[in-house]
Short mmCIF file of C-alpha atoms and ligand atoms in Angstrom, two decimals:
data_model
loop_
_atom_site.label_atom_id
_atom_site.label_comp_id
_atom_site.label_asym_id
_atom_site.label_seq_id
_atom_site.Cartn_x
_atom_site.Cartn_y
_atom_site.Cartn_z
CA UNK Z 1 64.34 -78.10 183.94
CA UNK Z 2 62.03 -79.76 181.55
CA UNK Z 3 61.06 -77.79 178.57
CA UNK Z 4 58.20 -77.83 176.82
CA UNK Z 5 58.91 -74.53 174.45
CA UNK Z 6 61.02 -76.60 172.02
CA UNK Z 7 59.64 -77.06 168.71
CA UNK Z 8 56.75 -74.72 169.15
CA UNK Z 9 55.80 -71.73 167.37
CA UNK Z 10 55.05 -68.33 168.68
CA UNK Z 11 53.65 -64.70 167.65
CA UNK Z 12 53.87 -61.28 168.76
CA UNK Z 13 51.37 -58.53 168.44
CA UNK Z 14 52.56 -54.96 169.44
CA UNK Z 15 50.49 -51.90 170.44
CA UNK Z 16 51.47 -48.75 171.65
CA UNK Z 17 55.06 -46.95 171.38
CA UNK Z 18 58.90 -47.67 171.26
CA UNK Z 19 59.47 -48.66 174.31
CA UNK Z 20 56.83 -51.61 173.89
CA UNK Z 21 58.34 -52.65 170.27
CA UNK Z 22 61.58 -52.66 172.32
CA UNK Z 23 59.90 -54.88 174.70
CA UNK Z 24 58.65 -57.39 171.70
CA UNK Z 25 62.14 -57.40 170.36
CA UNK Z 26 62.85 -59.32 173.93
CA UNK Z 27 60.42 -61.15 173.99
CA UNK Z 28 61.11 -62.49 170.94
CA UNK Z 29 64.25 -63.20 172.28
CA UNK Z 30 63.67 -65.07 175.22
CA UNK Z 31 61.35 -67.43 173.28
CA UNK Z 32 64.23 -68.15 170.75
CA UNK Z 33 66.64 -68.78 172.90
CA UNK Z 34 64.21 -71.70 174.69
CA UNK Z 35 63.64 -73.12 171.17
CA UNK Z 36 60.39 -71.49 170.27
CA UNK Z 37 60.04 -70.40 166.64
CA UNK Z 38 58.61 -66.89 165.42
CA UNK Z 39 56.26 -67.06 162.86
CA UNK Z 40 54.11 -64.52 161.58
CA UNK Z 41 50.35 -65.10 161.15
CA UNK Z 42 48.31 -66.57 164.33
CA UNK Z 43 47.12 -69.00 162.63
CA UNK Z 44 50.18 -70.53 162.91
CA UNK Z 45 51.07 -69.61 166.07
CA UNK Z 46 51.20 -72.14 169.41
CA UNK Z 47 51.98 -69.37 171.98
CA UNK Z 48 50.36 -66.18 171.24
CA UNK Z 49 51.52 -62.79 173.03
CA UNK Z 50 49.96 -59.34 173.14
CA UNK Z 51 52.48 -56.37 174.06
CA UNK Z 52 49.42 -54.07 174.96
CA UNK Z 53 49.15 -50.42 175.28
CA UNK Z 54 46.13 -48.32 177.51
CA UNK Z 55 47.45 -44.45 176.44
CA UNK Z 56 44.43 -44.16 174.92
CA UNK Z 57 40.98 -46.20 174.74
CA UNK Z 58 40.99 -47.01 171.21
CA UNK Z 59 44.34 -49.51 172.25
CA UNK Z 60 42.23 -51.22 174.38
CA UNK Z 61 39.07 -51.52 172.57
CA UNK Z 62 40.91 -53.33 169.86
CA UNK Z 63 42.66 -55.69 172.61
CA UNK Z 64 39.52 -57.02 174.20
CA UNK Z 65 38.07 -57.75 170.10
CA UNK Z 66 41.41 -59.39 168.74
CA UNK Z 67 41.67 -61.72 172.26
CA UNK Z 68 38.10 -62.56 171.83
CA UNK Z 69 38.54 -63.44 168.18
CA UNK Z 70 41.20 -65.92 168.87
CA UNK Z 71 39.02 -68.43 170.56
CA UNK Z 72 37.81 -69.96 166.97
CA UNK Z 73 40.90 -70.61 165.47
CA UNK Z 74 42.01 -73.93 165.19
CA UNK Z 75 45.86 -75.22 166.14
CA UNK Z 76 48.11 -75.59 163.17
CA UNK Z 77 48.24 -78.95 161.93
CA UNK Z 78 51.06 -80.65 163.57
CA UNK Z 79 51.45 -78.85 166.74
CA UNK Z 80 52.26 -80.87 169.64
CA UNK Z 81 50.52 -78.42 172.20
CA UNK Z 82 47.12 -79.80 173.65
CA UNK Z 83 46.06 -75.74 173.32
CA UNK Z 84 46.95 -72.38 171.97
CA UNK Z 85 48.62 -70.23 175.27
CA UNK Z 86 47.38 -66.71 174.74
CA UNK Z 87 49.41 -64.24 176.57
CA UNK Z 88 48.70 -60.89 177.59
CA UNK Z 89 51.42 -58.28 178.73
CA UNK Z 90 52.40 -54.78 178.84
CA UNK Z 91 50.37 -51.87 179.70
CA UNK Z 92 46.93 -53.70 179.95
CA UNK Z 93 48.80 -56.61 181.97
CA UNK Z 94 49.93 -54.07 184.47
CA UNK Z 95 47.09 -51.97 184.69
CA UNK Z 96 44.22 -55.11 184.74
CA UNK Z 97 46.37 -57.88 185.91
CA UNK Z 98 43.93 -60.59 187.30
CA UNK Z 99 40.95 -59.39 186.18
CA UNK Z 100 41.55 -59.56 182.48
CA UNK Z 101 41.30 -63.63 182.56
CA UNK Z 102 37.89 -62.82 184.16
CA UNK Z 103 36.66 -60.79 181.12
CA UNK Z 104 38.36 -63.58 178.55
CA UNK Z 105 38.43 -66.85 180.38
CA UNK Z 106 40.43 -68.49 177.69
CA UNK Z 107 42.80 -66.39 178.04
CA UNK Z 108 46.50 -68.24 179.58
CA UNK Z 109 49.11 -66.08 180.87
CA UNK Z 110 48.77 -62.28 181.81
CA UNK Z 111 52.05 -60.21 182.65
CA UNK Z 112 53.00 -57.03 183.03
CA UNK Z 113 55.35 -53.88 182.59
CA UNK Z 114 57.70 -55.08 185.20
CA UNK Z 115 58.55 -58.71 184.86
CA UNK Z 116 59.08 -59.67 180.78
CA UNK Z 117 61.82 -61.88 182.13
CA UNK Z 118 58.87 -64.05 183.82
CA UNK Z 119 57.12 -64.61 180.49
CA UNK Z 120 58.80 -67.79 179.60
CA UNK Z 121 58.12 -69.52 183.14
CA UNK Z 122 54.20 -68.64 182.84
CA UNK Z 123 53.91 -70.12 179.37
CA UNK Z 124 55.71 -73.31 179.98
CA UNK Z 125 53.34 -73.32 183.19
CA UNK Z 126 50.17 -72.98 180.97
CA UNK Z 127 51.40 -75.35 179.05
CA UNK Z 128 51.76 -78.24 181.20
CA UNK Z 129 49.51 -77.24 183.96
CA UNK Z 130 46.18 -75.37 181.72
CA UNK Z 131 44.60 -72.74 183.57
CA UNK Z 132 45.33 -69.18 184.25
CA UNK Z 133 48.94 -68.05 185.44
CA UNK Z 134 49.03 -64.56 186.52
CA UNK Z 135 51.90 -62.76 187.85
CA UNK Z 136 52.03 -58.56 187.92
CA UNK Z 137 54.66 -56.74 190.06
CA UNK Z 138 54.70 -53.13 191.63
CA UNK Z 139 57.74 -52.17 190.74
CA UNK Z 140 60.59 -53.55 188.41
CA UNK Z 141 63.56 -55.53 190.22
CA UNK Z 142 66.08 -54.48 187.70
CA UNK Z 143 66.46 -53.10 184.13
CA UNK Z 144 65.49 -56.05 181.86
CA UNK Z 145 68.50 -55.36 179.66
CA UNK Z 146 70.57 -58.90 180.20
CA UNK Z 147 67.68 -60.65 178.43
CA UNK Z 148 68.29 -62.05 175.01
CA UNK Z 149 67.27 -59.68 172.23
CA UNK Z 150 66.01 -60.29 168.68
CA UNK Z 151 65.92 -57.02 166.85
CA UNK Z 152 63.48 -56.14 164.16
CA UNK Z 153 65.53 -55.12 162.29
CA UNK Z 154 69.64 -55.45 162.07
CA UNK Z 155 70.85 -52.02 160.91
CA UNK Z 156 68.14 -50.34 163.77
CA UNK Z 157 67.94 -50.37 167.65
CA UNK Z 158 65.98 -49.31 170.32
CA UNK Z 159 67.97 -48.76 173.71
CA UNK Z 160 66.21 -47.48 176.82
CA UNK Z 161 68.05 -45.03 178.56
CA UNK Z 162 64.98 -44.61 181.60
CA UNK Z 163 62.02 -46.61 182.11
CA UNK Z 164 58.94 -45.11 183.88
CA UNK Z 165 58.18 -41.78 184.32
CA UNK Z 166 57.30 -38.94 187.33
CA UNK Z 167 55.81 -36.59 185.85
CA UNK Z 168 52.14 -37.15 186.46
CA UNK Z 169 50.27 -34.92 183.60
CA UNK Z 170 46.83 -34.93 184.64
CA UNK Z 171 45.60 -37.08 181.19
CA UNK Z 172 48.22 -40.00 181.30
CA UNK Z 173 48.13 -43.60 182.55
CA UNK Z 174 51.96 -44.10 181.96
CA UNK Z 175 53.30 -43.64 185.09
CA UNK Z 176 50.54 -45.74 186.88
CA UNK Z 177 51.34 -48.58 184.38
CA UNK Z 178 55.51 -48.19 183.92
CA UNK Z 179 55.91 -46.94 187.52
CA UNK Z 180 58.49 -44.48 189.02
CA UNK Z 181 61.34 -43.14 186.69
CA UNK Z 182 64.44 -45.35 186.53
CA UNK Z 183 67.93 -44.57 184.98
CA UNK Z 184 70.51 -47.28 183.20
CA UNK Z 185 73.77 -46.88 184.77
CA UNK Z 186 75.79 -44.78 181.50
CA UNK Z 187 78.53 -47.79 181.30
CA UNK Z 188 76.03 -49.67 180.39
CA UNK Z 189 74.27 -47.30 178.09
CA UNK Z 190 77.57 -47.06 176.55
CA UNK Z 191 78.28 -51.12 176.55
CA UNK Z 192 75.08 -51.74 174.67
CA UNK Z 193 75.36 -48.80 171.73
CA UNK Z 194 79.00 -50.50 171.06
CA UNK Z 195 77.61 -53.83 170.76
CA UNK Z 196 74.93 -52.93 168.58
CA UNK Z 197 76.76 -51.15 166.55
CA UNK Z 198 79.45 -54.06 166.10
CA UNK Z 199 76.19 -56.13 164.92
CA UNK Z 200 75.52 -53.95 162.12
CA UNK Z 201 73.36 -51.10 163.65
CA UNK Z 202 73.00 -47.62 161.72
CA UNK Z 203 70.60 -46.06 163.64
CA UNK Z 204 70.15 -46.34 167.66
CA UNK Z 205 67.10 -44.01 168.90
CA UNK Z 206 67.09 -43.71 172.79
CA UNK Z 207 64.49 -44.30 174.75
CA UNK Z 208 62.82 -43.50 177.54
CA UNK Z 209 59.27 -41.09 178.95
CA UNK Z 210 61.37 -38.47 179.12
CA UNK Z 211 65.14 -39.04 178.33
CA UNK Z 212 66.16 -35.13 179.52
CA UNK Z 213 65.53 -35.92 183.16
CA UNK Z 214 68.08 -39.10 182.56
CA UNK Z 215 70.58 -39.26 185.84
CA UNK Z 216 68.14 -37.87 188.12
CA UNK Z 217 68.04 -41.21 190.64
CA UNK Z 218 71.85 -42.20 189.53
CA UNK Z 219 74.92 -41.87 191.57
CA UNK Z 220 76.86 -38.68 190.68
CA UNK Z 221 73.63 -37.60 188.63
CA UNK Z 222 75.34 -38.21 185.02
CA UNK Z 223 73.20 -35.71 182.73
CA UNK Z 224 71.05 -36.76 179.17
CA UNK Z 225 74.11 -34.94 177.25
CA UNK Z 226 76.44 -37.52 179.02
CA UNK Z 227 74.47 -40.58 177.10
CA UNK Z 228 74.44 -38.40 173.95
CA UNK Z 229 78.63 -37.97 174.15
CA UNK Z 230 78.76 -41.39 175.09
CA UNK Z 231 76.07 -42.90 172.41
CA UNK Z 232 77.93 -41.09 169.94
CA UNK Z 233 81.25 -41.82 170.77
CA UNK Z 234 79.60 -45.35 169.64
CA UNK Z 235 80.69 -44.07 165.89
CA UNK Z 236 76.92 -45.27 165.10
CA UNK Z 237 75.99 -43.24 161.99
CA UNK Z 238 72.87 -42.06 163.36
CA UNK Z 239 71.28 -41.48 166.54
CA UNK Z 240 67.84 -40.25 167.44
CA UNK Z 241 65.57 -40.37 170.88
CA UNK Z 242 62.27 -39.71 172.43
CA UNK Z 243 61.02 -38.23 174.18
CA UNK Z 244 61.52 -35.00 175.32
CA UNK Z 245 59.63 -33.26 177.68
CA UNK Z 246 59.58 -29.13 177.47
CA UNK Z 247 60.25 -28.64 180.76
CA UNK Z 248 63.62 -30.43 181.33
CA UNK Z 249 65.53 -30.00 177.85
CA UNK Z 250 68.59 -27.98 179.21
CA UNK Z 251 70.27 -25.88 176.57
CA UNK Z 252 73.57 -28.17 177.03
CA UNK Z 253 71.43 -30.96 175.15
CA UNK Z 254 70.16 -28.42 172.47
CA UNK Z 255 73.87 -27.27 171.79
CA UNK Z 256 74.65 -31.32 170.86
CA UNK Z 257 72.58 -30.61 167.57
CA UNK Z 258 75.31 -28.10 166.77
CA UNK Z 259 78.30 -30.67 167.64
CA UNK Z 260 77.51 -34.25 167.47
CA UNK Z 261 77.90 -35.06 163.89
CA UNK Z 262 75.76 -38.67 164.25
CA UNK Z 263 72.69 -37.09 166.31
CA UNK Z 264 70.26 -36.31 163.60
CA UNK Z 265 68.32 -32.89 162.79
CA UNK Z 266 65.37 -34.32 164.19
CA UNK Z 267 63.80 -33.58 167.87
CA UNK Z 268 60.05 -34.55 169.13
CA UNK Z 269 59.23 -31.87 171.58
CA UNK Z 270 55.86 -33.27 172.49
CA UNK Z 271 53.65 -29.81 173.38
CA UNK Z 272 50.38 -31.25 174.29
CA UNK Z 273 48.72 -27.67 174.07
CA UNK Z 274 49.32 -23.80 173.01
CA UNK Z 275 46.92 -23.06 175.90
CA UNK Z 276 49.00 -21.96 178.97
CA UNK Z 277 45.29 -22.61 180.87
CA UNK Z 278 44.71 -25.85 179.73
CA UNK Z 279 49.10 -26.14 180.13
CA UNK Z 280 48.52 -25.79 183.87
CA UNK Z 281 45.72 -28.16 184.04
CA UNK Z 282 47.44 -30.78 182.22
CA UNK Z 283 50.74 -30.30 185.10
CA UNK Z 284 52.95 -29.92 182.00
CA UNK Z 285 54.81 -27.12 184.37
CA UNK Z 286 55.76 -24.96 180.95
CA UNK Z 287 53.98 -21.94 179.32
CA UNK Z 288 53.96 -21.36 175.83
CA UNK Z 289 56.46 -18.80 175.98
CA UNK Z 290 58.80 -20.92 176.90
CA UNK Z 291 58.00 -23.48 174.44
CA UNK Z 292 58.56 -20.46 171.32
CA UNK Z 293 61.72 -20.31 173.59
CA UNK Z 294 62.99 -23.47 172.99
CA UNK Z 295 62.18 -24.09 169.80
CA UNK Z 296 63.77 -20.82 168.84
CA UNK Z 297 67.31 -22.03 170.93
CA UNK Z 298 66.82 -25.24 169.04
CA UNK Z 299 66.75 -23.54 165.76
CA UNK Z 300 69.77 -21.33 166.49
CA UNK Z 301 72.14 -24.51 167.23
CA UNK Z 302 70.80 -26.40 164.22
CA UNK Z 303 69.15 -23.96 161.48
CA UNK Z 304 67.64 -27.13 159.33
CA UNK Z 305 66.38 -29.19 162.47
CA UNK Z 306 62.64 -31.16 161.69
CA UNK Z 307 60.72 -30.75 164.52
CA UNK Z 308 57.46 -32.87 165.15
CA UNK Z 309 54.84 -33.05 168.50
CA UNK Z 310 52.20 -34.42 170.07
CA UNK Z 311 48.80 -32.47 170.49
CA UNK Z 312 45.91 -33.31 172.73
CA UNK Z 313 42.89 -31.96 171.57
CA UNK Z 314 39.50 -31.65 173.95
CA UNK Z 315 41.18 -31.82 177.20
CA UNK Z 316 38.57 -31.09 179.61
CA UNK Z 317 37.12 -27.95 179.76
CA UNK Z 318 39.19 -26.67 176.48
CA UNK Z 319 37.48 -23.67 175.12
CA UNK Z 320 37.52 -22.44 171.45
CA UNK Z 321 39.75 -19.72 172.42
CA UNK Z 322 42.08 -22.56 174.05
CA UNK Z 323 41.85 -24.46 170.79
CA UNK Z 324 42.95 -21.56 168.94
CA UNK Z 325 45.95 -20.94 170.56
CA UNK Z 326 47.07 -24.60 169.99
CA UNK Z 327 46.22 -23.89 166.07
CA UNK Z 328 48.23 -20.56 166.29
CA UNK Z 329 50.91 -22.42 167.37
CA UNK Z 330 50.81 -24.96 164.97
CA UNK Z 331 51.12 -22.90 162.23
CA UNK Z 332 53.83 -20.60 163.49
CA UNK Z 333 56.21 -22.91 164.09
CA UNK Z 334 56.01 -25.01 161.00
CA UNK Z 335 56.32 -28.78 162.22
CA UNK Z 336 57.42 -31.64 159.99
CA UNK Z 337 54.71 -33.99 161.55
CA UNK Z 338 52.21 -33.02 164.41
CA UNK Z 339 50.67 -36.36 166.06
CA UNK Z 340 47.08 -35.39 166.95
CA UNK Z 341 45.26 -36.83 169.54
CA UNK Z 342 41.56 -36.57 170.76
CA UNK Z 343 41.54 -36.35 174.39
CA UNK Z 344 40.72 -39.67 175.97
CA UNK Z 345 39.74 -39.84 179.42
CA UNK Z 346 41.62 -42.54 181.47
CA UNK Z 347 40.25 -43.88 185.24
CA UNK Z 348 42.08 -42.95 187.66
CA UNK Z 349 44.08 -40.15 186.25
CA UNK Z 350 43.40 -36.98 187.61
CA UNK Z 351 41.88 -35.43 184.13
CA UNK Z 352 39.01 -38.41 184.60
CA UNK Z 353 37.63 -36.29 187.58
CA UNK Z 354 37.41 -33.04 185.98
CA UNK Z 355 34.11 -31.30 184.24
CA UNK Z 356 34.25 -32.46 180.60
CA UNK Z 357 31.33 -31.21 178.89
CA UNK Z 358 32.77 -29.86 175.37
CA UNK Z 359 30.40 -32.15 172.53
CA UNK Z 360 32.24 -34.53 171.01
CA UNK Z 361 31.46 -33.04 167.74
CA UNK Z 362 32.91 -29.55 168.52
CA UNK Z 363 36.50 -31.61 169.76
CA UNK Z 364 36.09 -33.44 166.14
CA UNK Z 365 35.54 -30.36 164.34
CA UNK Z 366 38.66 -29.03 165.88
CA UNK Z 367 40.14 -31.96 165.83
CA UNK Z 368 39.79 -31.75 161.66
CA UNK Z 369 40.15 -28.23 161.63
CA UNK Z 370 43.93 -28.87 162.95
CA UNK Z 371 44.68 -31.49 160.85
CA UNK Z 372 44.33 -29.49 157.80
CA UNK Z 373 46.95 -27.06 159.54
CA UNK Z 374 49.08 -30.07 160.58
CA UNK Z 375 48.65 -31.35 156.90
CA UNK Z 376 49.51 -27.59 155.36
CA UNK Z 377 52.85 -27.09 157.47
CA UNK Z 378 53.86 -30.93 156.73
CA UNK Z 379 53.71 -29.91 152.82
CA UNK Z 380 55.55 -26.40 153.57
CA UNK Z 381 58.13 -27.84 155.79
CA UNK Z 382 59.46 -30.63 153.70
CA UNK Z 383 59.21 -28.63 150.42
CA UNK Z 384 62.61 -27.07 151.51
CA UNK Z 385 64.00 -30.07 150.66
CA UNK Z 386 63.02 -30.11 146.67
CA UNK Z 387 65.51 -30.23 144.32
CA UNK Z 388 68.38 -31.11 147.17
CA UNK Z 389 70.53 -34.51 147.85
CA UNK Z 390 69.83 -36.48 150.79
CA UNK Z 391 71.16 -39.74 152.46
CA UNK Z 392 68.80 -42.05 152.83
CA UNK Z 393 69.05 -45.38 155.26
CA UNK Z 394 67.03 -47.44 153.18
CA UNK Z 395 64.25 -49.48 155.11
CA UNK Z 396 63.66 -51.82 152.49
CA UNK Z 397 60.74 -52.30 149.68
CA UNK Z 398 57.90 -49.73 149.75
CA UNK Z 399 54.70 -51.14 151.15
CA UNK Z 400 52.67 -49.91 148.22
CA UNK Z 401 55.34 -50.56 145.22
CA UNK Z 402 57.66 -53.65 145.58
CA UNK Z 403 59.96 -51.65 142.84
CA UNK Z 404 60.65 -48.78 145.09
CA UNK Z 405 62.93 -48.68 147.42
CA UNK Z 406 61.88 -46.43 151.25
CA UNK Z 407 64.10 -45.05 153.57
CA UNK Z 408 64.63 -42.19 156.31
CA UNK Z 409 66.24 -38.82 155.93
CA UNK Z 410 68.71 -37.43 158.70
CA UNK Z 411 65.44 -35.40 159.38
CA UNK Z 412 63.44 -38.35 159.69
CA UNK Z 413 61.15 -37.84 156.55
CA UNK Z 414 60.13 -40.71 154.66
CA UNK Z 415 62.01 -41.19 151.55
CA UNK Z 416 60.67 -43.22 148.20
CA UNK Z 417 62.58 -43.86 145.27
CA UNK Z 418 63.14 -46.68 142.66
CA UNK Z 419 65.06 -49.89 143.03
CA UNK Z 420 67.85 -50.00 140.26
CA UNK Z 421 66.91 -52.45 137.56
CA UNK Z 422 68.39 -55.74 138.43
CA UNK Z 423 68.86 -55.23 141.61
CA UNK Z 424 67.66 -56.81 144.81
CA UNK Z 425 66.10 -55.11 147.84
CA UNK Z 426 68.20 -56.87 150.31
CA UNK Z 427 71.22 -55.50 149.08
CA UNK Z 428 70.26 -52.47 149.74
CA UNK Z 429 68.51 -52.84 153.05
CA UNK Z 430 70.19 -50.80 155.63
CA UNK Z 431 72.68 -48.77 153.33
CA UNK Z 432 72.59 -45.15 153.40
CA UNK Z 433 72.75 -43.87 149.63
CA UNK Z 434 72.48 -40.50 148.61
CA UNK Z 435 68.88 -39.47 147.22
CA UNK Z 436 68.20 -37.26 144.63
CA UNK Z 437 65.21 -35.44 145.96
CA UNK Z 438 62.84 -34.58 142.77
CA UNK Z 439 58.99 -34.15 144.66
CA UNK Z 440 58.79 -33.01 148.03
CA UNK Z 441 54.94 -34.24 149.42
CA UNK Z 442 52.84 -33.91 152.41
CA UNK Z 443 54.01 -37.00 154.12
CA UNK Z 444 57.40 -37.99 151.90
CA UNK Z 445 60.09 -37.28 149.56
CA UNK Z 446 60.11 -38.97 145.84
CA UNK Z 447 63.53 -38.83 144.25
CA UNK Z 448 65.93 -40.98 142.35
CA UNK Z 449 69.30 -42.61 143.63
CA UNK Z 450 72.64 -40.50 142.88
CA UNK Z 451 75.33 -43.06 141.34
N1 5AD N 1 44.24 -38.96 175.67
C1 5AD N 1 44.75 -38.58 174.49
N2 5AD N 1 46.05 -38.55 174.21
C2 5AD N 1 46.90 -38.93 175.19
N3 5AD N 1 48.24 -39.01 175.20
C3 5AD N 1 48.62 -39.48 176.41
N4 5AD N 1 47.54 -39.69 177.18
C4 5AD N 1 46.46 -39.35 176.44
C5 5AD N 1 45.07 -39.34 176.68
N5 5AD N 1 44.56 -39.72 177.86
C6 5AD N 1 49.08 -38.61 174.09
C7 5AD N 1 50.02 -37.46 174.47
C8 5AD N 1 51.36 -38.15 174.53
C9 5AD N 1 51.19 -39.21 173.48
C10 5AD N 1 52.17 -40.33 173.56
O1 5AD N 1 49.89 -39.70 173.69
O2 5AD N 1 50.00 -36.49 173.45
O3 5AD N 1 52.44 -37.27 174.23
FE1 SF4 N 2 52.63 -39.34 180.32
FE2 SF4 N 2 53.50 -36.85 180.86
FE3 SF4 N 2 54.97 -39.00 181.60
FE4 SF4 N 2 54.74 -38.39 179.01
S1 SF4 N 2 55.71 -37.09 180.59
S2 SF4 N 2 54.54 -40.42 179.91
S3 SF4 N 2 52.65 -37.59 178.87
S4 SF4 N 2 52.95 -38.43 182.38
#
């Protein structure tokens, strides 16, 4: 077949979570491998694509404006398109499909959740044909995992262990937009964490809605701790996941913290709510209790684990006294980092139907209010680290300091310290060194490398 991707130039925009940067990383791929080049401003860009997210509204406020925006910038000089293809996929792709090319006509190619491996085909299509070229499937035909990859980043990857979810809380679009919950066969789970770690990966974080009901669909129902004995039989120094729903982390998966050496002290439990009310609205199918439950099971096996959540605040019909069980919470069980969300109401979820009538200045008073508690138990949490030696993965240069050096901790905290005189960045980029941990802040470590 003819094709008209060599010697152009493309750019990717992500939104959203993991599983969509995962996505990118593909996409990325595929154009590569048909001769496309990345590049990283627009500007420059011949084939635009937008890996969209619609969790919230904010996500797709900010889609709409940067789409719109693109229509007044010129090609680069020397292109040999006749016209920049601007593709939309992901979450908005599924979810709006057709009608998105309505709202921006110059819009090219819209795609969604279930066919990446299609992307390539529609663009060449725009390309030599113009017009719009849709295509959005119900369901996925396989796991997209044979596609050609280019990871972000060498010494990191993402490997999805599910896609989709089935668990239907009342707020979420997810499993409208991902569809039903599908498991990767463990071989190869298992095949992919050895390759990546025989290309130089450090870290692999799992991935999937909710990696503890892995196995569920699969042939002799293989279990989440199966991927973790087999991901770590990888020898990869590190290995992390998300996410982890409440209600199916079995205590088999909590007792890996106490015996996998390369699964990290880290686990997002995401709670949503300290409310058992507002718990049973939402369909999380856990009470409080037996969140304090878990996290006390998960502290036994590892003493030292960071823990971190997700908290919705102003779900429908949350009352003060709701609110304030989510802040008692909050503070009691000391989190390393607490992602706060304001309730956002989402058509066609079942939430969007019920009586919301809380002013949105109460939600962002409470909204603040736990933020300062989130902000408080950050600080106290991390401060037991002060004065101790940590290795660090180093990331690369600091965003705000091109001298100093960031990286992660086992527990995931963020990790500043100097580059060595004379030395360059790259050579340290995606070594683990051990830290000297001198200031332990709110949202990082400070501390100076140990020779
Ligand atoms: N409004 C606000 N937050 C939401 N989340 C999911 N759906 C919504 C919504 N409609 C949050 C949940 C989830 C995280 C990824 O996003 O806390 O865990
Ligand atoms: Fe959404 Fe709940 Fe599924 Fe998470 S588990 S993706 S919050 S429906």
């Amino acid at each position: 077949m003819h094709n008209s991707l060599i010697d152009t130039t493309f750019c990717v925009r992500t939104f959203g979570c993991q599983m969509n940067k995962h996505d990118s990383e593909r996409v990325c791929g595929m154009l590569e491998a048909l001769g496309s080049e990345q590049v990283g401003e627009i500007e420059d860009a011949d084939i635009v694509v937008f890996m969209t997210c619609c969790v919230r509204e904010a996500a797709d406020v900010r889609l709409l404006g940067q789409v719109a925006s693109l229509k007044n910038i010129p090609l680069r000089a020397g292109s040999h398109v006749s016209k920049r293809v601007i593709a939309v996929g992901g979450c908005i792709g599924q979810r709006d499909g057709e009608k998105l090319t309505k709202e921006l006509p110059h819009l090219d190619v819209v795609f969604g959740t279930h066919n990446l491996a299609s992307l390539p085909r529609l663009v060449q299509e725009a390309l030599e044909e113009g017009g719009h070229h849709v295509e959005v499937l119900d369901e996925s035909l396989d796991f997209p995992t044979s596609l050609p990859i280019d990871r972000e980043h060498e010494w990191a990857a993402w490997l999805p262990i599910t896609i989709g979810c089935n668990n239907f809380c009342t707020y979420c679009i997810v499993p409208y937009v991902r569809g039903r919950e599908k498991s990767r066969p463990l071989e190869d789970i298992a095949n992919e964490a050895r390759g990546y770690v025989l290309s130089g990966a450090k870290e692999i974080t799992l991935l999937g809605q909710n990696v503890n009901s892995y196995g569920r669909d699969l042939y002799g129902k293989p279990r989440f701790a199966d991927v973790l004995d087999a991901v770590s039989a990888s020898g990869v120094e590190r290995i992390r996941f998300a996410t982890s729903h409440p209600k199916d982390l079995t205590d088999e998966v909590i007792e890996k913290f106490a015996t996998l050496p390369n699964l990290m002290p880290a686990l997002h439990l995401p709670v949503q709510s300290g409310s058992d009310r507002i718990l049973r609205a939402m369909n999380r199918r856990y009470d409080s209790a037996h969140y304090r439950e878990l996290v006390q099971k998960v502290r036994a096996a590892c003493p030292d684990i960071a823990l971190s959540t997700d908290i919705i605040v102003g779900f429908p019909g949350e009352t003060e006294e709701d609110f304030l069980q989510t802040y008692e919470l909050v503070r009691e069980i000391g989190y390393h980092q607490v992602f706060t969300f304001i309730y956002s109401r989402r058509e066609g979820t079942p939430a969007a139907d019920m009586p919301d009538d809380t002013p949105r200045e109460v939600i962002q008073e409470r909204f603040d209010r736990l933020v300062d508690a989130v902000q408080e138990g950050a600080w106290q949490a991390n401060q037991a680290d002060a004065g101790s030696i940590v290795p660090v993965l180093v990331e690369g240069a600091s965003k705000r300091d091109a001298r100093m050096l960031s990286g992660r901790s086992p527990k995931n905290q963020t990790v500043h310290f100097p580059l060595p005189d004379g030395e360059s960045v790259s050579a340290w980029t995606g070594k683990t060194v051990d830290v000297h941990v001198t200031e332990a802040k709110t949202w990082y470590l400070a501390g100076e490398v140990v020779r």
